[in-house]
Amino acid sequence: MAEKDDQERTEQPSEKRLREAREKGDVPRSRDLSGALVTIAGMAAMMSGSSQAWTHAQRIYQLGLSYDRAELMSGQLPLHVLSAAGWEALLLFAPVALATVLAALGAPLLLGGWSFSSEALMPKFDHLDPIAGLGRMVSMRGLVELGKSLLKLAFIGAALLLLLRHSAGAMLNTGNGHVADDIAASMSLLGRSALLFGVMLGLIGGIDAVYQRFDYNRRQRMTKQELRDESKETDGNPELKGRIRQMQHQMSRKRMMQDLPKADVVVTNPTHFAVALRYDDGRMRAPRVIAKGMDVLAQQIRLVASSHRIPMVEAPPLARALYATTQLGQEVPAALYVAVAQVLAYVYQLKQATEHGATPPEPPSPQVDPDLLGPYRES
């Protein structure tokens, strides 16, 4: 079942998926790499400050053996010895502790970065299920961890065994020399062993870090359906967005029809297009489109214009150009100023002729640049 699920997860994880995993505390981690850095840092600090460490160790040893009879009979001796020994012990282990703490804090930056998640601290009672725990032990991931542990044991054990065999002669001679020299030789061997352990663990940790990154990406992969569902959550349901756009379009059309009676003229195609223009020379720099439509909507615009006695001018090229180059509420482009001015002048002359009973003027035939017609050249 798990193999089938992995086969279905063929898509790379999205940013949202990775962000949610990080919020849950699920980030790639390599305990081997972290352990190696901590070990190497601690041993490096210990070996670099071995002379100071030896001095502090001697002082601790002396505190327990060097005191006179008066101090021995004093009740302050135990407190004095304990405080002095505690201070020397603090100075002895402080560099090592500081180095290991810095290494422990810096190790996560190499793989996954720092991650603080309260959710990861919550108890998970399903982990107490012995059957589920047995399933995790015999899972592919559990088998991989078992194989890694055996390899670590084999490689590190072999390396330490070779080091001890190489240093066998020096170890056997430690009882023949000065005590201080023998202690220094033993500590040096211990330090080299620990450093070798850290280096070997670091090599294994580097390989494990690559594997952990690969395994993390594999576990975070998504199915195509999960990607689609996430896209719906992030960008919104396409059906809902379509419904919202439809409602917005209906509201815009309703406002357009309410503003249509304010128009000064409606330029028509005469059947396919209708564009209503309004011009207030005291408030507008240029005529503005307050309604436009094509086919059925154009017919509705013409009906409203006719019922409100708004002049309609047949100018097919101009109607198509206005429809192609303007949006509702926009001023007409400068390239159409002359053509629109001819239409407005005609409307003004028609109004004057109607009021005075004069002969109506000839309708204009404004010329329009064909490039302004856009996709409506043949309409």
Tab-separated table of C-alpha atoms in Angstrom:
chain	number	residue	atom	x	y	z
A	1	MET	CA	0.000	0.000	0.000
A	2	ALA	CA	2.832	2.358	0.889
A	3	GLU	CA	4.651	1.521	-2.362
A	4	LYS	CA	1.514	2.285	-4.353
A	5	ASP	CA	1.131	5.604	-2.509
A	6	ASP	CA	4.769	6.499	-3.269
A	7	GLN	CA	4.235	5.676	-6.939
A	8	GLU	CA	1.276	8.078	-7.046
A	9	ARG	CA	3.302	10.880	-5.441
A	10	THR	CA	5.109	11.968	-8.574
A	11	GLU	CA	4.938	15.759	-8.187
A	12	GLN	CA	7.512	17.932	-6.435
A	13	PRO	CA	6.272	19.494	-3.165
A	14	SER	CA	4.904	22.999	-3.363
A	15	GLU	CA	6.105	25.897	-1.238
A	16	LYS	CA	2.901	25.672	0.806
A	17	ARG	CA	3.488	21.965	1.495
A	18	LEU	CA	7.072	22.596	2.628
A	19	ARG	CA	6.002	25.546	4.769
A	20	GLU	CA	3.318	23.493	6.509
A	21	ALA	CA	5.808	20.670	7.118
A	22	ARG	CA	8.250	23.127	8.687
A	23	GLU	CA	5.500	24.527	10.916
A	24	LYS	CA	4.929	20.978	12.166
A	25	GLY	CA	8.641	20.589	12.898
A	26	ASP	CA	9.173	18.220	9.974
A	27	VAL	CA	12.493	19.275	8.462
A	28	PRO	CA	15.413	17.196	7.151
A	29	ARG	CA	17.765	16.239	9.956
A	30	SER	CA	20.866	14.050	10.224
A	31	ARG	CA	21.648	12.968	13.769
A	32	ASP	CA	24.917	11.478	12.558
A	33	LEU	CA	26.072	14.781	11.104
A	34	SER	CA	25.035	16.693	14.239
A	35	GLY	CA	26.737	14.139	16.493
A	36	ALA	CA	29.903	14.292	14.423
A	37	LEU	CA	30.086	18.092	14.590
A	38	VAL	CA	29.501	18.091	18.331
A	39	THR	CA	32.157	15.402	18.877
A	40	ILE	CA	34.743	17.091	16.660
A	41	ALA	CA	34.092	20.509	18.217
A	42	GLY	CA	34.350	19.148	21.753
A	43	MET	CA	37.535	17.200	21.130
A	44	ALA	CA	39.108	20.052	19.195
A	45	ALA	CA	38.403	22.412	22.104
A	46	MET	CA	39.765	19.875	24.576
A	47	MET	CA	42.955	19.220	22.608
A	48	SER	CA	43.611	22.895	21.851
A	49	GLY	CA	43.306	23.760	25.539
A	50	SER	CA	44.950	20.645	26.926
A	51	SER	CA	47.631	22.579	28.841
A	52	GLN	CA	45.064	24.772	30.592
A	53	ALA	CA	42.890	21.730	31.250
A	54	TRP	CA	45.837	19.912	32.831
A	55	THR	CA	46.493	22.908	35.065
A	56	HIS	CA	42.883	23.028	36.267
A	57	ALA	CA	42.848	19.254	36.831
A	58	GLN	CA	46.030	19.527	38.966
A	59	ARG	CA	44.484	22.279	41.066
A	60	ILE	CA	41.372	20.177	41.695
A	61	TYR	CA	43.595	17.276	42.729
A	62	GLN	CA	45.662	19.492	45.026
A	63	LEU	CA	42.576	20.936	46.721
A	64	GLY	CA	41.745	17.513	48.067
A	65	LEU	CA	45.220	16.779	49.402
A	66	SER	CA	46.932	20.023	50.447
A	67	TYR	CA	45.702	21.722	53.625
A	68	ASP	CA	47.195	22.326	57.079
A	69	ARG	CA	45.932	21.276	60.497
A	70	ALA	CA	44.234	24.618	61.191
A	71	GLU	CA	42.183	24.389	57.998
A	72	LEU	CA	41.358	20.782	58.772
A	73	MET	CA	39.899	21.774	62.160
A	74	SER	CA	37.998	24.703	60.606
A	75	GLY	CA	34.355	24.264	59.739
A	76	GLN	CA	34.823	26.361	56.598
A	77	LEU	CA	37.125	23.863	54.903
A	78	PRO	CA	34.506	21.737	53.100
A	79	LEU	CA	32.707	24.775	51.699
A	80	HIS	CA	35.995	26.361	50.626
A	81	VAL	CA	37.209	23.175	48.916
A	82	LEU	CA	33.900	22.564	47.173
A	83	SER	CA	33.581	26.129	45.858
A	84	ALA	CA	37.209	26.232	44.695
A	85	ALA	CA	36.954	22.802	43.067
A	86	GLY	CA	33.665	23.774	41.417
A	87	TRP	CA	35.233	26.913	39.956
A	88	GLU	CA	38.226	24.974	38.628
A	89	ALA	CA	35.897	22.323	37.160
A	90	LEU	CA	33.893	25.072	35.472
A	91	LEU	CA	37.059	26.519	33.918
A	92	LEU	CA	38.106	23.004	32.918
A	93	PHE	CA	34.915	22.088	31.080
A	94	ALA	CA	33.715	25.546	29.931
A	95	PRO	CA	35.626	25.572	26.599
A	96	VAL	CA	34.429	22.078	25.747
A	97	ALA	CA	30.850	22.889	26.754
A	98	LEU	CA	30.851	26.148	24.786
A	99	ALA	CA	32.257	24.441	21.680
A	100	THR	CA	29.724	21.596	21.823
A	101	VAL	CA	26.793	23.974	22.393
A	102	LEU	CA	27.817	26.138	19.416
A	103	ALA	CA	28.243	23.018	17.277
A	104	ALA	CA	24.836	21.703	18.366
A	105	LEU	CA	23.211	25.042	17.476
A	106	GLY	CA	25.080	25.384	14.178
A	107	ALA	CA	24.568	21.820	12.937
A	108	PRO	CA	20.897	22.343	11.933
A	109	LEU	CA	21.929	25.245	9.683
A	110	LEU	CA	23.717	22.775	7.393
A	111	LEU	CA	20.528	20.799	6.749
A	112	GLY	CA	17.045	22.224	7.037
A	113	GLY	CA	17.863	25.222	9.226
A	114	TRP	CA	16.432	26.051	12.622
A	115	SER	CA	12.836	25.080	13.239
A	116	PHE	CA	10.799	25.902	16.343
A	117	SER	CA	7.419	24.185	16.413
A	118	SER	CA	5.084	23.855	19.382
A	119	GLU	CA	3.185	21.167	17.495
A	120	ALA	CA	6.242	18.923	17.558
A	121	LEU	CA	6.196	19.100	21.373
A	122	MET	CA	2.629	17.868	21.654
A	123	PRO	CA	2.308	14.239	22.820
A	124	LYS	CA	1.323	11.772	20.106
A	125	PHE	CA	-0.486	8.881	21.746
A	126	ASP	CA	-0.540	6.857	18.537
A	127	HIS	CA	3.215	6.361	19.044
A	128	LEU	CA	2.350	4.329	22.151
A	129	ASP	CA	0.600	1.729	20.045
A	130	PRO	CA	2.910	-1.348	20.078
A	131	ILE	CA	1.514	-2.665	16.798
A	132	ALA	CA	2.137	0.644	15.023
A	133	GLY	CA	5.588	0.802	16.602
A	134	LEU	CA	6.398	-2.680	15.307
A	135	GLY	CA	5.217	-1.585	11.876
A	136	ARG	CA	7.602	1.380	11.969
A	137	MET	CA	10.445	-0.907	13.003
A	138	VAL	CA	9.949	-3.252	10.030
A	139	SER	CA	9.220	-0.439	7.561
A	140	MET	CA	11.636	0.527	4.818
A	141	ARG	CA	12.755	3.543	6.807
A	142	GLY	CA	13.366	1.392	9.898
A	143	LEU	CA	15.401	-1.081	7.873
A	144	VAL	CA	17.461	1.761	6.420
A	145	GLU	CA	18.180	3.102	9.918
A	146	LEU	CA	19.179	-0.408	11.065
A	147	GLY	CA	21.520	-0.760	8.091
A	148	LYS	CA	23.051	2.638	8.818
A	149	SER	CA	23.649	1.672	12.466
A	150	LEU	CA	25.382	-1.549	11.454
A	151	LEU	CA	27.552	0.283	8.940
A	152	LYS	CA	28.483	2.901	11.523
A	153	LEU	CA	29.412	0.190	13.984
A	154	ALA	CA	31.524	-1.617	11.381
A	155	PHE	CA	33.378	1.407	9.989
A	156	ILE	CA	33.962	3.227	13.265
A	157	GLY	CA	34.887	0.019	15.072
A	158	ALA	CA	37.360	-0.919	12.350
A	159	ALA	CA	38.944	2.551	12.407
A	160	LEU	CA	39.321	2.566	16.189
A	161	LEU	CA	40.692	-0.973	16.148
A	162	LEU	CA	43.374	0.046	13.649
A	163	LEU	CA	44.265	3.068	15.791
A	164	LEU	CA	44.577	0.948	18.925
A	165	ARG	CA	46.712	-1.640	17.141
A	166	HIS	CA	48.974	1.135	15.867
A	167	SER	CA	49.283	2.543	19.414
A	168	ALA	CA	49.583	-0.811	21.222
A	169	GLY	CA	53.310	-0.404	21.929
A	170	ALA	CA	52.890	3.031	23.462
A	171	MET	CA	50.009	1.766	25.593
A	172	LEU	CA	52.063	-1.107	26.971
A	173	ASN	CA	54.897	1.259	27.940
A	174	THR	CA	52.728	3.705	29.879
A	175	GLY	CA	53.583	2.061	33.193
A	176	ASN	CA	57.340	2.408	32.746
A	177	GLY	CA	57.668	6.169	32.628
A	178	HIS	CA	56.800	9.211	34.697
A	179	VAL	CA	53.221	9.409	35.911
A	180	ALA	CA	52.587	12.788	34.306
A	181	ASP	CA	53.985	11.619	30.980
A	182	ASP	CA	51.936	8.435	31.126
A	183	ILE	CA	48.765	10.396	31.883
A	184	ALA	CA	49.505	12.805	29.030
A	185	ALA	CA	50.102	9.882	26.641
A	186	SER	CA	46.851	8.223	27.718
A	187	MET	CA	44.901	11.452	27.317
A	188	SER	CA	46.477	12.009	23.910
A	189	LEU	CA	45.427	8.532	22.804
A	190	LEU	CA	41.936	9.118	24.135
A	191	GLY	CA	41.738	12.438	22.306
A	192	ARG	CA	42.966	10.962	19.034
A	193	SER	CA	40.469	8.125	19.382
A	194	ALA	CA	37.608	10.531	20.005
A	195	LEU	CA	38.744	12.752	17.117
A	196	LEU	CA	38.924	9.734	14.795
A	197	PHE	CA	35.476	8.717	15.977
A	198	GLY	CA	34.181	12.192	15.145
A	199	VAL	CA	35.817	12.227	11.705
A	200	MET	CA	34.421	8.809	10.789
A	201	LEU	CA	31.027	9.823	12.086
A	202	GLY	CA	31.321	13.021	10.044
A	203	LEU	CA	31.952	11.064	6.837
A	204	ILE	CA	28.950	8.884	7.574
A	205	GLY	CA	26.963	11.989	8.538
A	206	GLY	CA	27.758	13.660	5.217
A	207	ILE	CA	26.405	10.659	3.338
A	208	ASP	CA	23.430	10.516	5.690
A	209	ALA	CA	22.709	14.221	5.123
A	210	VAL	CA	22.410	13.621	1.372
A	211	TYR	CA	20.130	10.658	2.008
A	212	GLN	CA	18.004	12.584	4.531
A	213	ARG	CA	17.500	15.386	2.015
A	214	PHE	CA	16.477	12.859	-0.637
A	215	ASP	CA	14.175	10.994	1.775
A	216	TYR	CA	12.585	14.251	2.960
A	217	ASN	CA	11.798	15.346	-0.601
A	218	ARG	CA	10.425	11.871	-1.332
A	219	ARG	CA	8.137	11.992	1.712
A	220	GLN	CA	6.906	15.482	0.822
A	221	ARG	CA	6.097	14.657	-2.797
A	222	MET	CA	2.480	15.191	-3.779
A	223	THR	CA	-0.062	13.533	-6.009
A	224	LYS	CA	-1.615	15.393	-8.914
A	225	GLN	CA	-4.916	15.509	-7.017
A	226	GLU	CA	-3.229	17.088	-3.980
A	227	LEU	CA	-1.718	19.745	-6.232
A	228	ARG	CA	-5.124	20.494	-7.735
A	229	ASP	CA	-6.759	20.674	-4.301
A	230	GLU	CA	-4.027	22.967	-3.013
A	231	SER	CA	-4.383	25.186	-6.054
A	232	LYS	CA	-8.096	25.485	-5.328
A	233	GLU	CA	-7.401	26.423	-1.721
A	234	THR	CA	-4.721	28.925	-2.651
A	235	ASP	CA	-6.154	30.518	-5.771
A	236	GLY	CA	-9.802	29.845	-5.056
A	237	ASN	CA	-12.271	27.439	-6.583
A	238	PRO	CA	-12.485	28.107	-10.361
A	239	GLU	CA	-16.257	27.650	-10.305
A	240	LEU	CA	-16.608	30.109	-7.426
A	241	LYS	CA	-14.276	32.585	-9.120
A	242	GLY	CA	-16.296	32.243	-12.307
A	243	ARG	CA	-19.478	32.888	-10.368
A	244	ILE	CA	-17.939	35.973	-8.756
A	245	ARG	CA	-16.818	37.286	-12.133
A	246	GLN	CA	-20.311	36.687	-13.500
A	247	MET	CA	-21.884	38.610	-10.632
A	248	GLN	CA	-19.383	41.448	-11.062
A	249	HIS	CA	-20.161	41.549	-14.768
A	250	GLN	CA	-23.877	41.672	-14.048
A	251	MET	CA	-23.445	44.486	-11.542
A	252	SER	CA	-21.271	46.399	-13.988
A	253	ARG	CA	-23.878	45.956	-16.707
A	254	LYS	CA	-26.599	47.158	-14.334
A	255	ARG	CA	-24.634	50.301	-13.462
A	256	MET	CA	-23.910	50.831	-17.139
A	257	MET	CA	-27.607	50.735	-18.003
A	258	GLN	CA	-28.352	53.144	-15.152
A	259	ASP	CA	-25.772	55.617	-16.501
A	260	LEU	CA	-26.861	55.223	-20.123
A	261	PRO	CA	-29.610	57.921	-20.007
A	262	LYS	CA	-26.857	60.489	-19.290
A	263	ALA	CA	-25.223	59.808	-22.676
A	264	ASP	CA	-24.999	62.507	-25.355
A	265	VAL	CA	-24.800	60.097	-28.290
A	266	VAL	CA	-24.701	56.374	-29.089
A	267	VAL	CA	-22.374	55.363	-31.904
A	268	THR	CA	-23.579	52.173	-33.625
A	269	ASN	CA	-22.327	49.665	-36.192
A	270	PRO	CA	-25.455	49.674	-36.689
A	271	THR	CA	-26.380	46.162	-35.402
A	272	HIS	CA	-23.305	44.474	-33.878
A	273	PHE	CA	-21.814	47.308	-31.779
A	274	ALA	CA	-23.092	50.209	-29.712
A	275	VAL	CA	-20.984	52.659	-27.701
A	276	ALA	CA	-22.517	55.462	-25.606
A	277	LEU	CA	-20.495	58.659	-25.140
A	278	ARG	CA	-20.881	61.520	-22.718
A	279	TYR	CA	-19.029	64.816	-22.739
A	280	ASP	CA	-19.095	67.620	-20.184
A	281	ASP	CA	-16.640	70.269	-21.294
A	282	GLY	CA	-16.603	71.776	-17.813
A	283	ARG	CA	-15.585	68.547	-16.042
A	284	MET	CA	-14.020	66.274	-18.657
A	285	ARG	CA	-10.877	66.629	-20.742
A	286	ALA	CA	-12.340	64.377	-23.449
A	287	PRO	CA	-15.558	62.450	-24.150
A	288	ARG	CA	-15.962	59.368	-21.965
A	289	VAL	CA	-17.448	55.935	-22.683
A	290	ILE	CA	-20.285	55.238	-20.243
A	291	ALA	CA	-21.744	52.154	-21.973
A	292	LYS	CA	-20.750	49.731	-24.664
A	293	GLY	CA	-21.913	46.366	-25.893
A	294	MET	CA	-21.900	43.867	-28.717
A	295	ASP	CA	-24.764	41.937	-30.325
A	296	VAL	CA	-27.544	41.410	-27.707
A	297	LEU	CA	-26.146	43.988	-25.323
A	298	ALA	CA	-25.770	46.445	-28.196
A	299	GLN	CA	-29.461	45.943	-28.980
A	300	GLN	CA	-30.381	46.651	-25.354
A	301	ILE	CA	-28.285	49.835	-25.434
A	302	ARG	CA	-30.082	50.979	-28.568
A	303	LEU	CA	-33.500	50.272	-27.008
A	304	VAL	CA	-32.660	52.280	-23.875
A	305	ALA	CA	-31.205	55.082	-25.982
A	306	SER	CA	-34.318	55.168	-28.140
A	307	SER	CA	-36.630	55.272	-25.113
A	308	HIS	CA	-34.683	58.232	-23.692
A	309	ARG	CA	-34.416	59.964	-27.075
A	310	ILE	CA	-30.640	59.813	-27.137
A	311	PRO	CA	-29.259	60.459	-30.644
A	312	MET	CA	-27.800	57.389	-32.373
A	313	VAL	CA	-25.209	57.818	-35.112
A	314	GLU	CA	-24.256	55.030	-37.486
A	315	ALA	CA	-20.472	55.068	-37.826
A	316	PRO	CA	-19.334	51.428	-38.116
A	317	PRO	CA	-15.540	51.979	-38.109
A	318	LEU	CA	-15.752	54.416	-35.190
A	319	ALA	CA	-18.065	52.117	-33.194
A	320	ARG	CA	-15.716	49.160	-33.611
A	321	ALA	CA	-12.658	51.285	-32.793
A	322	LEU	CA	-14.268	52.676	-29.631
A	323	TYR	CA	-15.287	49.170	-28.535
A	324	ALA	CA	-11.782	47.803	-29.145
A	325	THR	CA	-9.739	50.607	-27.543
A	326	THR	CA	-11.740	51.735	-24.495
A	327	GLN	CA	-13.141	50.398	-21.239
A	328	LEU	CA	-16.146	51.613	-19.318
A	329	GLY	CA	-15.445	54.969	-17.693
A	330	GLN	CA	-12.402	55.673	-19.843
A	331	GLU	CA	-11.865	58.707	-22.018
A	332	VAL	CA	-11.634	58.088	-25.732
A	333	PRO	CA	-8.041	57.827	-27.013
A	334	ALA	CA	-6.425	60.830	-28.626
A	335	ALA	CA	-6.310	59.027	-31.967
A	336	LEU	CA	-10.135	59.146	-32.075
A	337	TYR	CA	-10.596	62.771	-30.993
A	338	VAL	CA	-11.273	64.057	-34.512
A	339	ALA	CA	-13.766	61.319	-35.367
A	340	VAL	CA	-15.633	61.693	-32.051
A	341	ALA	CA	-15.623	65.499	-32.435
A	342	GLN	CA	-17.329	65.129	-35.838
A	343	VAL	CA	-20.033	62.971	-34.260
A	344	LEU	CA	-20.598	65.355	-31.340
A	345	ALA	CA	-20.700	68.350	-33.705
A	346	TYR	CA	-23.321	66.545	-35.773
A	347	VAL	CA	-25.407	65.823	-32.642
A	348	TYR	CA	-25.205	69.488	-31.594
A	349	GLN	CA	-26.222	70.669	-35.083
A	350	LEU	CA	-29.056	68.113	-35.142
A	351	LYS	CA	-30.342	69.389	-31.809
A	352	GLN	CA	-30.242	73.005	-33.034
A	353	ALA	CA	-32.000	72.094	-36.265
A	354	THR	CA	-34.724	70.216	-34.395
A	355	GLU	CA	-35.344	73.107	-31.998
A	356	HIS	CA	-35.575	75.676	-34.822
A	357	GLY	CA	-37.293	73.518	-37.419
A	358	ALA	CA	-34.345	73.717	-39.784
A	359	THR	CA	-33.117	71.094	-42.212
A	360	PRO	CA	-31.189	68.340	-40.375
A	361	PRO	CA	-27.467	68.143	-41.207
A	362	GLU	CA	-25.927	65.271	-43.099
A	363	PRO	CA	-24.654	62.455	-40.867
A	364	PRO	CA	-20.844	62.367	-40.680
A	365	SER	CA	-18.645	59.586	-41.995
A	366	PRO	CA	-15.611	59.793	-39.683
A	367	GLN	CA	-12.443	58.098	-40.861
A	368	VAL	CA	-10.638	55.773	-38.448
A	369	ASP	CA	-7.174	54.232	-38.580
A	370	PRO	CA	-7.724	50.502	-39.328
A	371	ASP	CA	-5.107	49.589	-36.706
A	372	LEU	CA	-7.506	50.909	-34.049
A	373	LEU	CA	-10.175	48.368	-34.944
A	374	GLY	CA	-8.276	45.522	-33.323
A	375	PRO	CA	-9.967	42.157	-33.932
A	376	TYR	CA	-13.157	43.801	-35.226
A	377	ARG	CA	-12.055	44.913	-38.679
A	378	GLU	CA	-14.579	42.773	-40.525
A	379	SER	CA	-17.547	43.117	-38.155
